[in-house]
mmCIF file of C-alpha atoms in Angstrom:
data_model
loop_
_atom_site.group_PDB
_atom_site.id
_atom_site.type_symbol
_atom_site.label_atom_id
_atom_site.label_comp_id
_atom_site.label_asym_id
_atom_site.label_seq_id
_atom_site.Cartn_x
_atom_site.Cartn_y
_atom_site.Cartn_z
ATOM 1 C CA MET Q 1 0.623 -20.611 -8.817
ATOM 2 C CA LYS Q 2 -1.223 -21.369 -5.603
ATOM 3 C CA THR Q 3 -4.917 -21.152 -4.851
ATOM 4 C CA ILE Q 4 -5.360 -20.432 -1.169
ATOM 5 C CA THR Q 5 -8.376 -19.974 1.055
ATOM 6 C CA ARG Q 6 -8.676 -17.145 3.548
ATOM 7 C CA SER Q 7 -6.715 -18.258 6.609
ATOM 8 C CA ALA Q 8 -6.115 -17.381 10.227
ATOM 9 C CA PHE Q 9 -5.041 -13.960 9.057
ATOM 10 C CA ALA Q 10 -8.729 -13.060 9.006
ATOM 11 C CA GLY Q 11 -8.676 -13.378 12.793
ATOM 12 C CA ILE Q 12 -5.600 -11.215 13.000
ATOM 13 C CA ALA Q 13 -7.322 -8.634 10.850
ATOM 14 C CA ALA Q 14 -10.389 -8.594 13.057
ATOM 15 C CA VAL Q 15 -8.372 -7.991 16.199
ATOM 16 C CA SER Q 16 -6.251 -5.351 14.507
ATOM 17 C CA ALA Q 17 -9.411 -3.560 13.444
ATOM 18 C CA GLY Q 18 -10.452 -3.419 17.088
ATOM 19 C CA LEU Q 19 -7.201 -1.681 17.916
ATOM 20 C CA LEU Q 20 -7.991 1.017 15.392
ATOM 21 C CA LEU Q 21 -11.199 2.002 17.129
ATOM 22 C CA ALA Q 22 -8.977 4.027 19.434
ATOM 23 C CA GLY Q 23 -8.806 6.575 16.649
ATOM 24 C CA CYS Q 24 -7.372 7.245 13.245
ATOM 25 C CA GLY Q 25 -5.015 9.916 12.021
ATOM 26 C CA THR Q 26 -6.050 12.957 10.094
ATOM 27 C CA ALA Q 27 -4.574 14.129 6.839
ATOM 28 C CA PRO Q 28 -0.868 14.951 7.054
ATOM 29 C CA GLU Q 29 -0.275 18.673 7.219
ATOM 30 C CA GLU Q 30 2.723 20.574 5.936
ATOM 31 C CA SER Q 31 5.146 21.016 8.815
ATOM 32 C CA THR Q 32 6.920 24.268 9.555
ATOM 33 C CA ALA Q 33 9.830 22.573 11.306
ATOM 34 C CA GLY Q 34 13.122 23.436 9.699
ATOM 35 C CA GLY Q 35 11.576 26.142 7.543
ATOM 36 C CA GLY Q 36 10.306 29.678 7.650
ATOM 37 C CA ASP Q 37 12.044 32.343 9.743
ATOM 38 C CA ASP Q 38 12.311 30.256 12.891
ATOM 39 C CA GLY Q 39 15.989 29.371 12.985
ATOM 40 C CA GLY Q 40 15.410 27.664 16.323
ATOM 41 C CA SER Q 41 13.610 24.784 14.636
ATOM 42 C CA ASN Q 42 16.627 24.020 12.482
ATOM 43 C CA GLU Q 43 18.928 24.199 15.457
ATOM 44 C CA ALA Q 44 16.734 21.914 17.536
ATOM 45 C CA ALA Q 45 16.507 19.386 14.724
ATOM 46 C CA SER Q 46 20.221 19.341 13.880
ATOM 47 C CA ASP Q 47 20.884 16.444 16.247
ATOM 48 C CA PHE Q 48 17.802 14.485 15.206
ATOM 49 C CA LEU Q 49 18.552 11.218 13.409
ATOM 50 C CA PRO Q 50 15.709 9.659 11.358
ATOM 51 C CA CYS Q 51 16.225 6.070 10.210
ATOM 52 C CA ILE Q 52 14.440 3.510 8.085
ATOM 53 C CA VAL Q 53 14.734 -0.220 7.446
ATOM 54 C CA SER Q 54 13.155 -1.927 4.430
ATOM 55 C CA ASP Q 55 11.669 -5.359 4.123
ATOM 56 C CA PHE Q 56 13.418 -7.751 1.738
ATOM 57 C CA GLY Q 57 11.812 -6.030 -1.264
ATOM 58 C CA GLY Q 58 14.384 -3.239 -0.960
ATOM 59 C CA PHE Q 59 14.074 0.485 -1.549
ATOM 60 C CA ASP Q 60 14.040 0.123 -5.327
ATOM 61 C CA ASP Q 61 10.835 -1.895 -5.393
ATOM 62 C CA LYS Q 62 8.922 0.896 -7.209
ATOM 63 C CA SER Q 63 6.376 0.400 -4.455
ATOM 64 C CA PHE Q 64 5.893 0.791 -0.702
ATOM 65 C CA ASN Q 65 9.553 0.581 0.366
ATOM 66 C CA GLN Q 66 10.444 3.309 -2.111
ATOM 67 C CA LEU Q 67 7.519 5.512 -1.083
ATOM 68 C CA SER Q 68 8.335 5.163 2.611
ATOM 69 C CA LEU Q 69 11.956 6.094 1.976
ATOM 70 C CA GLU Q 70 10.823 9.167 0.033
ATOM 71 C CA GLY Q 71 8.846 10.308 3.078
ATOM 72 C CA VAL Q 72 11.838 9.890 5.399
ATOM 73 C CA GLU Q 73 14.155 11.655 2.965
ATOM 74 C CA GLN Q 74 11.749 14.574 2.589
ATOM 75 C CA ALA Q 75 11.612 15.008 6.349
ATOM 76 C CA ALA Q 76 15.402 14.737 6.649
ATOM 77 C CA ASP Q 77 15.876 17.371 3.950
ATOM 78 C CA GLU Q 78 13.553 19.801 5.696
ATOM 79 C CA LEU Q 79 15.270 19.158 9.006
ATOM 80 C CA GLY Q 80 18.701 19.626 7.473
ATOM 81 C CA VAL Q 81 19.921 16.189 8.544
ATOM 82 C CA LYS Q 82 21.009 12.964 6.870
ATOM 83 C CA ALA Q 83 18.761 9.930 7.293
ATOM 84 C CA LYS Q 84 20.146 6.447 7.799
ATOM 85 C CA GLU Q 85 18.651 3.783 5.579
ATOM 86 C CA VAL Q 86 19.215 0.043 5.818
ATOM 87 C CA GLU Q 87 18.002 -2.530 3.312
ATOM 88 C CA SER Q 88 16.993 -6.038 4.320
ATOM 89 C CA ASN Q 89 17.901 -8.844 1.937
ATOM 90 C CA ALA Q 90 16.066 -11.561 3.868
ATOM 91 C CA GLU Q 91 13.661 -11.910 6.779
ATOM 92 C CA THR Q 92 16.584 -12.878 9.004
ATOM 93 C CA ASP Q 93 17.941 -9.344 8.532
ATOM 94 C CA TYR Q 94 15.021 -7.580 10.212
ATOM 95 C CA ALA Q 95 16.007 -7.904 13.865
ATOM 96 C CA PRO Q 96 19.759 -7.284 13.336
ATOM 97 C CA ASN Q 97 19.043 -4.268 11.123
ATOM 98 C CA LEU Q 98 16.770 -2.710 13.735
ATOM 99 C CA GLU Q 99 19.253 -3.409 16.519
ATOM 100 C CA ASN Q 100 21.985 -1.814 14.430
ATOM 101 C CA LEU Q 101 19.945 1.360 13.959
ATOM 102 C CA VAL Q 102 19.212 1.510 17.672
ATOM 103 C CA ALA Q 103 22.939 1.232 18.366
ATOM 104 C CA GLN Q 104 23.637 4.103 15.964
ATOM 105 C CA GLY Q 105 21.497 6.463 18.014
ATOM 106 C CA CYS Q 106 18.438 6.854 15.811
ATOM 107 C CA ASN Q 107 15.708 9.050 17.277
ATOM 108 C CA ALA Q 108 12.942 7.742 15.024
ATOM 109 C CA ILE Q 109 12.967 4.424 13.179
ATOM 110 C CA VAL Q 110 10.597 3.572 10.342
ATOM 111 C CA SER Q 111 9.959 -0.159 9.792
ATOM 112 C CA VAL Q 112 8.507 -0.870 6.371
ATOM 113 C CA GLY Q 113 6.026 -3.726 6.242
ATOM 114 C CA PHE Q 114 4.095 -6.065 8.491
ATOM 115 C CA ALA Q 115 6.913 -8.629 8.431
ATOM 116 C CA LEU Q 116 9.008 -6.316 10.606
ATOM 117 C CA ALA Q 117 6.334 -6.068 13.303
ATOM 118 C CA PRO Q 118 7.776 -8.641 15.767
ATOM 119 C CA ALA Q 119 11.275 -7.163 15.680
ATOM 120 C CA THR Q 120 9.865 -3.630 15.897
ATOM 121 C CA ILE Q 121 7.758 -4.476 18.950
ATOM 122 C CA GLU Q 122 10.740 -6.085 20.669
ATOM 123 C CA ASN Q 123 13.040 -3.138 19.997
ATOM 124 C CA ALA Q 124 10.409 -0.564 20.927
ATOM 125 C CA ASN Q 125 9.838 -2.150 24.319
ATOM 126 C CA ALA Q 126 13.586 -2.375 24.923
ATOM 127 C CA ASN Q 127 14.220 1.231 23.834
ATOM 128 C CA PRO Q 128 11.376 3.459 25.073
ATOM 129 C CA ASP Q 129 13.255 6.676 24.229
ATOM 130 C CA ILE Q 130 13.039 5.976 20.488
ATOM 131 C CA ASP Q 131 9.962 6.670 18.367
ATOM 132 C CA PHE Q 132 9.041 3.758 16.089
ATOM 133 C CA ILE Q 133 6.872 4.105 12.999
ATOM 134 C CA LEU Q 134 5.502 0.793 11.687
ATOM 135 C CA ILE Q 135 3.990 0.687 8.222
ATOM 136 C CA ASP Q 136 1.189 -1.728 7.336
ATOM 137 C CA ASP Q 137 0.772 -3.391 10.714
ATOM 138 C CA ALA Q 138 -1.122 -2.540 13.905
ATOM 139 C CA ALA Q 139 1.704 -3.846 16.176
ATOM 140 C CA ASP Q 140 -0.762 -6.021 18.085
ATOM 141 C CA ALA Q 141 0.943 -9.422 18.153
ATOM 142 C CA ASP Q 142 -0.938 -10.586 21.248
ATOM 143 C CA PHE Q 143 -4.304 -9.627 19.717
ATOM 144 C CA ASP Q 144 -5.584 -7.734 22.751
ATOM 145 C CA GLY Q 145 -6.722 -4.709 20.757
ATOM 146 C CA GLU Q 146 -3.836 -2.476 21.872
ATOM 147 C CA THR Q 147 -0.493 -1.561 20.353
ATOM 148 C CA ASP Q 148 2.148 -3.739 22.003
ATOM 149 C CA ALA Q 149 4.540 -0.870 22.728
ATOM 150 C CA PRO Q 150 3.600 2.707 23.664
ATOM 151 C CA THR Q 151 6.183 4.246 21.331
ATOM 152 C CA ILE Q 152 5.018 2.584 18.099
ATOM 153 C CA LYS Q 153 2.852 4.531 15.673
ATOM 154 C CA PRO Q 154 1.144 2.216 13.173
ATOM 155 C CA LEU Q 155 0.548 3.653 9.713
ATOM 156 C CA LEU Q 156 -2.293 1.776 8.027
ATOM 157 C CA TYR Q 157 -4.186 2.340 4.805
ATOM 158 C CA ASP Q 158 -7.764 1.505 3.907
ATOM 159 C CA THR Q 159 -6.835 0.725 0.328
ATOM 160 C CA ALA Q 160 -10.147 -1.069 -0.180
ATOM 161 C CA GLN Q 161 -11.692 2.369 -0.706
ATOM 162 C CA ALA Q 162 -9.355 3.256 -3.575
ATOM 163 C CA ALA Q 163 -9.474 -0.296 -4.939
ATOM 164 C CA PHE Q 164 -13.287 -0.017 -5.045
ATOM 165 C CA LEU Q 165 -12.917 2.901 -7.450
ATOM 166 C CA ALA Q 166 -10.383 0.963 -9.538
ATOM 167 C CA GLY Q 167 -12.725 -2.027 -9.660
ATOM 168 C CA TYR Q 168 -15.644 0.091 -10.830
ATOM 169 C CA LEU Q 169 -13.429 1.774 -13.428
ATOM 170 C CA SER Q 170 -12.066 -1.571 -14.631
ATOM 171 C CA ALA Q 171 -15.536 -3.073 -14.966
ATOM 172 C CA GLY Q 172 -16.681 -0.107 -17.042
ATOM 173 C CA TYR Q 173 -13.541 -0.202 -19.170
ATOM 174 C CA SER Q 174 -13.548 -3.956 -19.807
ATOM 175 C CA GLU Q 175 -14.763 -5.175 -23.183
ATOM 176 C CA THR Q 176 -14.422 -8.893 -22.437
ATOM 177 C CA GLY Q 177 -16.509 -8.714 -19.266
ATOM 178 C CA LYS Q 178 -13.670 -10.269 -17.283
ATOM 179 C CA VAL Q 179 -11.089 -8.581 -15.054
ATOM 180 C CA GLY Q 180 -8.476 -10.258 -12.895
ATOM 181 C CA THR Q 181 -6.389 -9.928 -9.762
ATOM 182 C CA PHE Q 182 -3.850 -11.989 -7.845
ATOM 183 C CA GLY Q 183 -1.604 -11.435 -4.844
ATOM 184 C CA GLY Q 184 1.757 -12.309 -3.394
ATOM 185 C CA GLN Q 185 0.693 -13.848 -0.093
ATOM 186 C CA GLU Q 186 -2.649 -13.980 1.658
ATOM 187 C CA PHE Q 187 -2.142 -11.248 4.233
ATOM 188 C CA PRO Q 188 -4.779 -8.620 5.072
ATOM 189 C CA THR Q 189 -2.595 -5.879 3.571
ATOM 190 C CA VAL Q 190 -2.744 -7.760 0.259
ATOM 191 C CA THR Q 191 -6.325 -9.012 0.228
ATOM 192 C CA ILE Q 192 -7.625 -5.554 1.166
ATOM 193 C CA PHE Q 193 -6.794 -4.472 -2.404
ATOM 194 C CA MET Q 194 -8.500 -7.530 -3.864
ATOM 195 C CA ASP Q 195 -11.558 -7.142 -1.631
ATOM 196 C CA GLY Q 196 -12.059 -3.521 -2.597
ATOM 197 C CA PHE Q 197 -11.463 -4.270 -6.282
ATOM 198 C CA LYS Q 198 -14.106 -6.994 -6.320
ATOM 199 C CA GLN Q 199 -16.584 -4.842 -4.389
ATOM 200 C CA GLY Q 200 -16.143 -2.115 -6.989
ATOM 201 C CA VAL Q 201 -16.822 -4.549 -9.828
ATOM 202 C CA ASP Q 202 -19.859 -5.933 -8.006
ATOM 203 C CA TYR Q 203 -21.172 -2.401 -7.437
ATOM 204 C CA TYR Q 204 -20.776 -1.629 -11.149
ATOM 205 C CA ASN Q 205 -22.744 -4.778 -11.966
ATOM 206 C CA GLU Q 206 -25.525 -3.770 -9.592
ATOM 207 C CA GLU Q 207 -25.724 -0.220 -10.921
ATOM 208 C CA LYS Q 208 -25.533 -1.157 -14.595
ATOM 209 C CA GLY Q 209 -27.230 -4.540 -14.667
ATOM 210 C CA ALA Q 210 -23.931 -5.908 -15.979
ATOM 211 C CA ASP Q 211 -22.182 -9.215 -15.377
ATOM 212 C CA VAL Q 212 -18.462 -8.431 -15.268
ATOM 213 C CA SER Q 213 -16.628 -11.235 -13.467
ATOM 214 C CA VAL Q 214 -13.480 -11.110 -11.331
ATOM 215 C CA ILE Q 215 -10.961 -13.872 -12.006
ATOM 216 C CA GLY Q 216 -8.473 -14.655 -9.236
ATOM 217 C CA TRP Q 217 -10.466 -13.585 -6.174
ATOM 218 C CA ASP Q 218 -14.036 -14.343 -5.140
ATOM 219 C CA GLY Q 219 -13.933 -12.637 -1.755
ATOM 220 C CA ASP Q 220 -12.913 -15.775 0.129
ATOM 221 C CA THR Q 221 -10.379 -17.599 -1.999
ATOM 222 C CA GLY Q 222 -8.043 -16.650 -4.789
ATOM 223 C CA THR Q 223 -4.736 -16.859 -6.571
ATOM 224 C CA PHE Q 224 -1.464 -16.128 -4.757
ATOM 225 C CA THR Q 225 2.130 -16.625 -5.825
ATOM 226 C CA GLY Q 226 3.436 -17.523 -2.358
ATOM 227 C CA GLY Q 227 5.875 -14.605 -2.197
ATOM 228 C CA PHE Q 228 6.573 -11.038 -3.218
ATOM 229 C CA GLU Q 229 9.261 -11.554 -5.828
ATOM 230 C CA ALA Q 230 9.049 -11.197 -9.571
ATOM 231 C CA GLY Q 231 9.647 -14.609 -11.117
ATOM 232 C CA PRO Q 232 8.090 -17.768 -12.569
ATOM 233 C CA GLU Q 233 5.411 -18.125 -9.859
ATOM 234 C CA ALA Q 234 4.144 -14.584 -10.453
ATOM 235 C CA LYS Q 235 4.297 -14.918 -14.219
ATOM 236 C CA ASN Q 236 2.449 -18.240 -14.147
ATOM 237 C CA ALA Q 237 -0.263 -16.772 -11.924
ATOM 238 C CA ALA Q 238 -0.695 -13.839 -14.288
ATOM 239 C CA GLN Q 239 -0.693 -16.080 -17.352
ATOM 240 C CA ASN Q 240 -3.340 -18.367 -15.901
ATOM 241 C CA ILE Q 241 -5.655 -15.419 -15.310
ATOM 242 C CA ILE Q 242 -4.898 -13.894 -18.715
ATOM 243 C CA ASP Q 243 -5.752 -17.218 -20.370
ATOM 244 C CA GLN Q 244 -9.254 -16.930 -18.925
ATOM 245 C CA GLY Q 245 -9.959 -13.856 -21.038
ATOM 246 C CA VAL Q 246 -9.413 -10.839 -18.785
ATOM 247 C CA ASP Q 247 -8.529 -7.478 -20.254
ATOM 248 C CA VAL Q 248 -7.659 -5.750 -16.954
ATOM 249 C CA LEU Q 249 -5.223 -7.207 -14.417
ATOM 250 C CA LEU Q 250 -4.374 -6.110 -10.854
ATOM 251 C CA PRO Q 251 -1.287 -7.774 -9.298
ATOM 252 C CA VAL Q 252 -0.884 -6.995 -5.579
ATOM 253 C CA GLY Q 253 2.517 -7.546 -4.037
ATOM 254 C CA GLY Q 254 5.349 -5.167 -4.876
ATOM 255 C CA PRO Q 255 7.595 -6.425 -7.703
ATOM 256 C CA ILE Q 256 5.210 -9.180 -8.864
ATOM 257 C CA TYR Q 257 3.726 -6.600 -11.236
ATOM 258 C CA GLN Q 258 6.915 -6.971 -13.307
ATOM 259 C CA SER Q 259 6.098 -10.607 -14.036
ATOM 260 C CA ALA Q 260 2.482 -9.702 -14.775
ATOM 261 C CA LEU Q 261 3.666 -7.113 -17.266
ATOM 262 C CA GLN Q 262 5.891 -9.683 -18.941
ATOM 263 C CA ALA Q 263 2.955 -12.062 -19.272
ATOM 264 C CA ILE Q 264 0.803 -9.271 -20.703
ATOM 265 C CA LYS Q 265 3.431 -8.413 -23.314
ATOM 266 C CA GLU Q 266 3.791 -12.050 -24.353
ATOM 267 C CA SER Q 267 0.023 -12.584 -24.544
ATOM 268 C CA ASP Q 268 -0.288 -10.422 -27.630
ATOM 269 C CA SER Q 269 -3.562 -9.095 -26.220
ATOM 270 C CA GLU Q 270 -4.634 -5.627 -25.181
ATOM 271 C CA ILE Q 271 -4.664 -6.000 -21.403
ATOM 272 C CA ALA Q 272 -4.555 -3.017 -19.061
ATOM 273 C CA LEU Q 273 -2.483 -3.193 -15.873
ATOM 274 C CA ILE Q 274 -3.555 -1.770 -12.504
ATOM 275 C CA GLY Q 275 -0.688 -0.710 -10.241
ATOM 276 C CA ALA Q 276 -0.621 -1.155 -6.460
ATOM 277 C CA ASP Q 277 0.865 1.096 -3.755
ATOM 278 C CA ALA Q 278 2.577 3.671 -5.992
ATOM 279 C CA ASP Q 279 1.527 5.380 -9.217
ATOM 280 C CA LEU Q 280 3.189 2.761 -11.407
ATOM 281 C CA TYR Q 281 3.198 5.100 -14.388
ATOM 282 C CA GLU Q 282 5.471 7.448 -12.446
ATOM 283 C CA SER Q 283 7.540 4.956 -10.419
ATOM 284 C CA ASP Q 284 8.273 2.667 -13.385
ATOM 285 C CA PRO Q 285 7.958 4.516 -16.723
ATOM 286 C CA SER Q 286 8.502 1.250 -18.621
ATOM 287 C CA THR Q 287 4.899 0.353 -17.728
ATOM 288 C CA ALA Q 288 3.422 3.589 -19.075
ATOM 289 C CA GLU Q 289 1.583 2.270 -22.129
ATOM 290 C CA TYR Q 290 -0.017 -0.533 -20.124
ATOM 291 C CA VAL Q 291 -1.150 1.187 -16.898
ATOM 292 C CA LEU Q 292 -4.821 2.104 -16.725
ATOM 293 C CA THR Q 293 -4.467 3.522 -13.197
ATOM 294 C CA SER Q 294 -2.905 2.625 -9.850
ATOM 295 C CA ILE Q 295 -4.321 2.081 -6.370
ATOM 296 C CA MET Q 296 -2.108 4.324 -4.286
ATOM 297 C CA LYS Q 297 -1.136 4.206 -0.646
ATOM 298 C CA ASN Q 298 0.357 7.646 -0.055
ATOM 299 C CA MET Q 299 2.898 6.340 2.420
ATOM 300 C CA HIS Q 300 5.375 9.091 1.656
ATOM 301 C CA LEU Q 301 2.955 11.668 3.098
ATOM 302 C CA SER Q 302 2.120 9.869 6.344
ATOM 303 C CA THR Q 303 5.708 8.698 6.891
ATOM 304 C CA TYR Q 304 6.980 12.229 6.368
ATOM 305 C CA GLN Q 305 4.465 13.619 8.854
ATOM 306 C CA ALA Q 306 5.240 10.995 11.516
ATOM 307 C CA VAL Q 307 8.986 11.681 11.269
ATOM 308 C CA MET Q 308 8.446 15.435 11.439
ATOM 309 C CA ASP Q 309 6.194 15.013 14.491
ATOM 310 C CA SER Q 310 8.931 12.984 16.163
ATOM 311 C CA ALA Q 311 11.521 15.653 15.413
ATOM 312 C CA ASN Q 312 9.241 18.348 16.816
ATOM 313 C CA GLY Q 313 8.459 16.487 20.034
ATOM 314 C CA ALA Q 314 4.867 16.006 18.876
ATOM 315 C CA PHE Q 315 4.982 12.257 18.241
ATOM 316 C CA ASP Q 316 1.533 10.691 18.632
ATOM 317 C CA PRO Q 317 1.351 6.875 18.672
ATOM 318 C CA THR Q 318 -2.349 6.863 17.768
ATOM 319 C CA PRO Q 319 -2.737 4.638 14.681
ATOM 320 C CA TYR Q 320 -3.053 6.531 11.416
ATOM 321 C CA ILE Q 321 -5.535 5.178 8.862
ATOM 322 C CA GLY Q 322 -5.226 6.486 5.332
ATOM 323 C CA THR Q 323 -8.581 6.959 3.585
ATOM 324 C CA LEU Q 324 -9.968 8.668 0.510
ATOM 325 C CA GLU Q 325 -11.116 11.517 2.739
ATOM 326 C CA ASN Q 326 -7.689 12.290 4.213
ATOM 327 C CA GLU Q 327 -5.911 11.445 0.923
ATOM 328 C CA GLY Q 328 -4.016 8.591 2.498
ATOM 329 C CA VAL Q 329 -5.262 6.421 -0.382
ATOM 330 C CA ALA Q 330 -6.301 7.331 -3.912
ATOM 331 C CA ILE Q 331 -6.349 6.161 -7.497
ATOM 332 C CA ALA Q 332 -3.802 7.642 -9.859
ATOM 333 C CA ASP Q 333 -4.370 9.745 -12.949
ATOM 334 C CA LEU Q 334 -5.186 7.753 -16.067
ATOM 335 C CA HIS Q 335 -2.232 9.289 -17.917
ATOM 336 C CA ASP Q 336 -2.004 7.652 -21.376
ATOM 337 C CA PHE Q 337 -5.422 6.014 -20.923
ATOM 338 C CA SER Q 338 -7.242 9.319 -20.471
ATOM 339 C CA ASP Q 339 -8.451 9.294 -24.063
ATOM 340 C CA LYS Q 340 -9.337 5.591 -23.953
ATOM 341 C CA VAL Q 341 -11.842 5.790 -21.102
ATOM 342 C CA ASP Q 342 -15.346 7.149 -21.601
ATOM 343 C CA ALA Q 343 -15.831 10.564 -19.994
ATOM 344 C CA ASP Q 344 -19.122 9.485 -18.441
ATOM 345 C CA LEU Q 345 -17.384 6.559 -16.730
ATOM 346 C CA LEU Q 346 -14.757 8.900 -15.304
ATOM 347 C CA ALA Q 347 -17.487 11.198 -13.999
ATOM 348 C CA GLU Q 348 -19.158 8.214 -12.326
ATOM 349 C CA VAL Q 349 -15.875 7.266 -10.633
ATOM 350 C CA ASP Q 350 -15.440 10.826 -9.358
ATOM 351 C CA ALA Q 351 -18.997 10.856 -8.007
ATOM 352 C CA LEU Q 352 -18.473 7.444 -6.435
ATOM 353 C CA LYS Q 353 -15.415 8.736 -4.599
ATOM 354 C CA GLU Q 354 -17.501 11.505 -3.047
ATOM 355 C CA SER Q 355 -20.223 9.015 -2.113
ATOM 356 C CA ILE Q 356 -17.684 6.833 -0.290
ATOM 357 C CA ILE Q 357 -16.295 9.843 1.569
ATOM 358 C CA ALA Q 358 -19.810 10.925 2.520
ATOM 359 C CA GLY Q 359 -20.638 7.439 3.771
ATOM 360 C CA ASP Q 360 -23.390 6.911 1.223
ATOM 361 C CA VAL Q 361 -21.516 3.932 -0.254
ATOM 362 C CA THR Q 362 -19.888 1.521 2.183
ATOM 363 C CA VAL Q 363 -16.646 -0.264 1.364
ATOM 364 C CA GLU Q 364 -15.894 -3.189 3.642
ATOM 365 C CA SER Q 365 -12.349 -3.941 4.808
ATOM 366 C CA TYR Q 366 -10.544 -5.399 7.781
ATOM 367 C CA LEU Q 367 -9.837 -1.841 8.920
ATOM 368 C CA GLY Q 368 -13.523 -1.264 9.442
#
């Protein structure tokens, strides 16, 4: 377990936020390409080759790699083509994998995760005829407030908004008065969950005169495992937080939730798990009895739309920002916990969502 203070990534986040002032995407709309009575769309798309490369988490991470792949596969199915997918086993695979997809004649390439940003920028500038879709990074390595290649579309998600709802829900659900969170590494795409979660707990405390505390993140410093793999570091981080008396736990960082779940099972305590990125109840049914809700980044929707736009000649490199309003982020259904959560609390969460959308309640994040 590592306790780390907020680092230079805060500066990166601030510059990236400036880039986003250029505009943010609207909600993905159902495309008509490849469907309906217009046979011409199918014919035009028959030579289109969509491709995707994962980060080292792989496509079976039950999280953002898997969701992104689902979006590409949905687009490929509608277009009547076969997508090419390449998994990365290490960071050293990123550049070669992208170069390989370029060599295979891909028309649109999806890079999953901020770690692929440097290789994506390099390949985009070298291959201006290819549309690149970069998930979870603004592609602004020189921090000048502009995307570093004109053919990269960043897909970003203001998950703080959804995490705010999960934090409020967790605070109202907690009986110990303590909830916890920890992350893989201290990157803005990780801490944005933790920031929103804590803000939601703090808001609950203000509204209710309560004193629910957040273990593992105070807004400036917190607990991180140092990576995004399930293993001893993640389990130790979870165990340390569990030992402090929490009864709700949010792990942020792909497969690290697996180690958190193991620690929960071994604790012999009733601790609810909050999923990150995907609806964990659906993506990993083995978690079902433990998952209170999940903070979702609906990457499959925005990835699908970006690929379809590329296939239709309507590719727009303007950064997309997923929000509660455009359904780019959300919290999942409570599933098996529906009967365990007070109906009044659920109504408050629903009302809070509308207040955030209306701008009556402000959720702070590096995406502004």
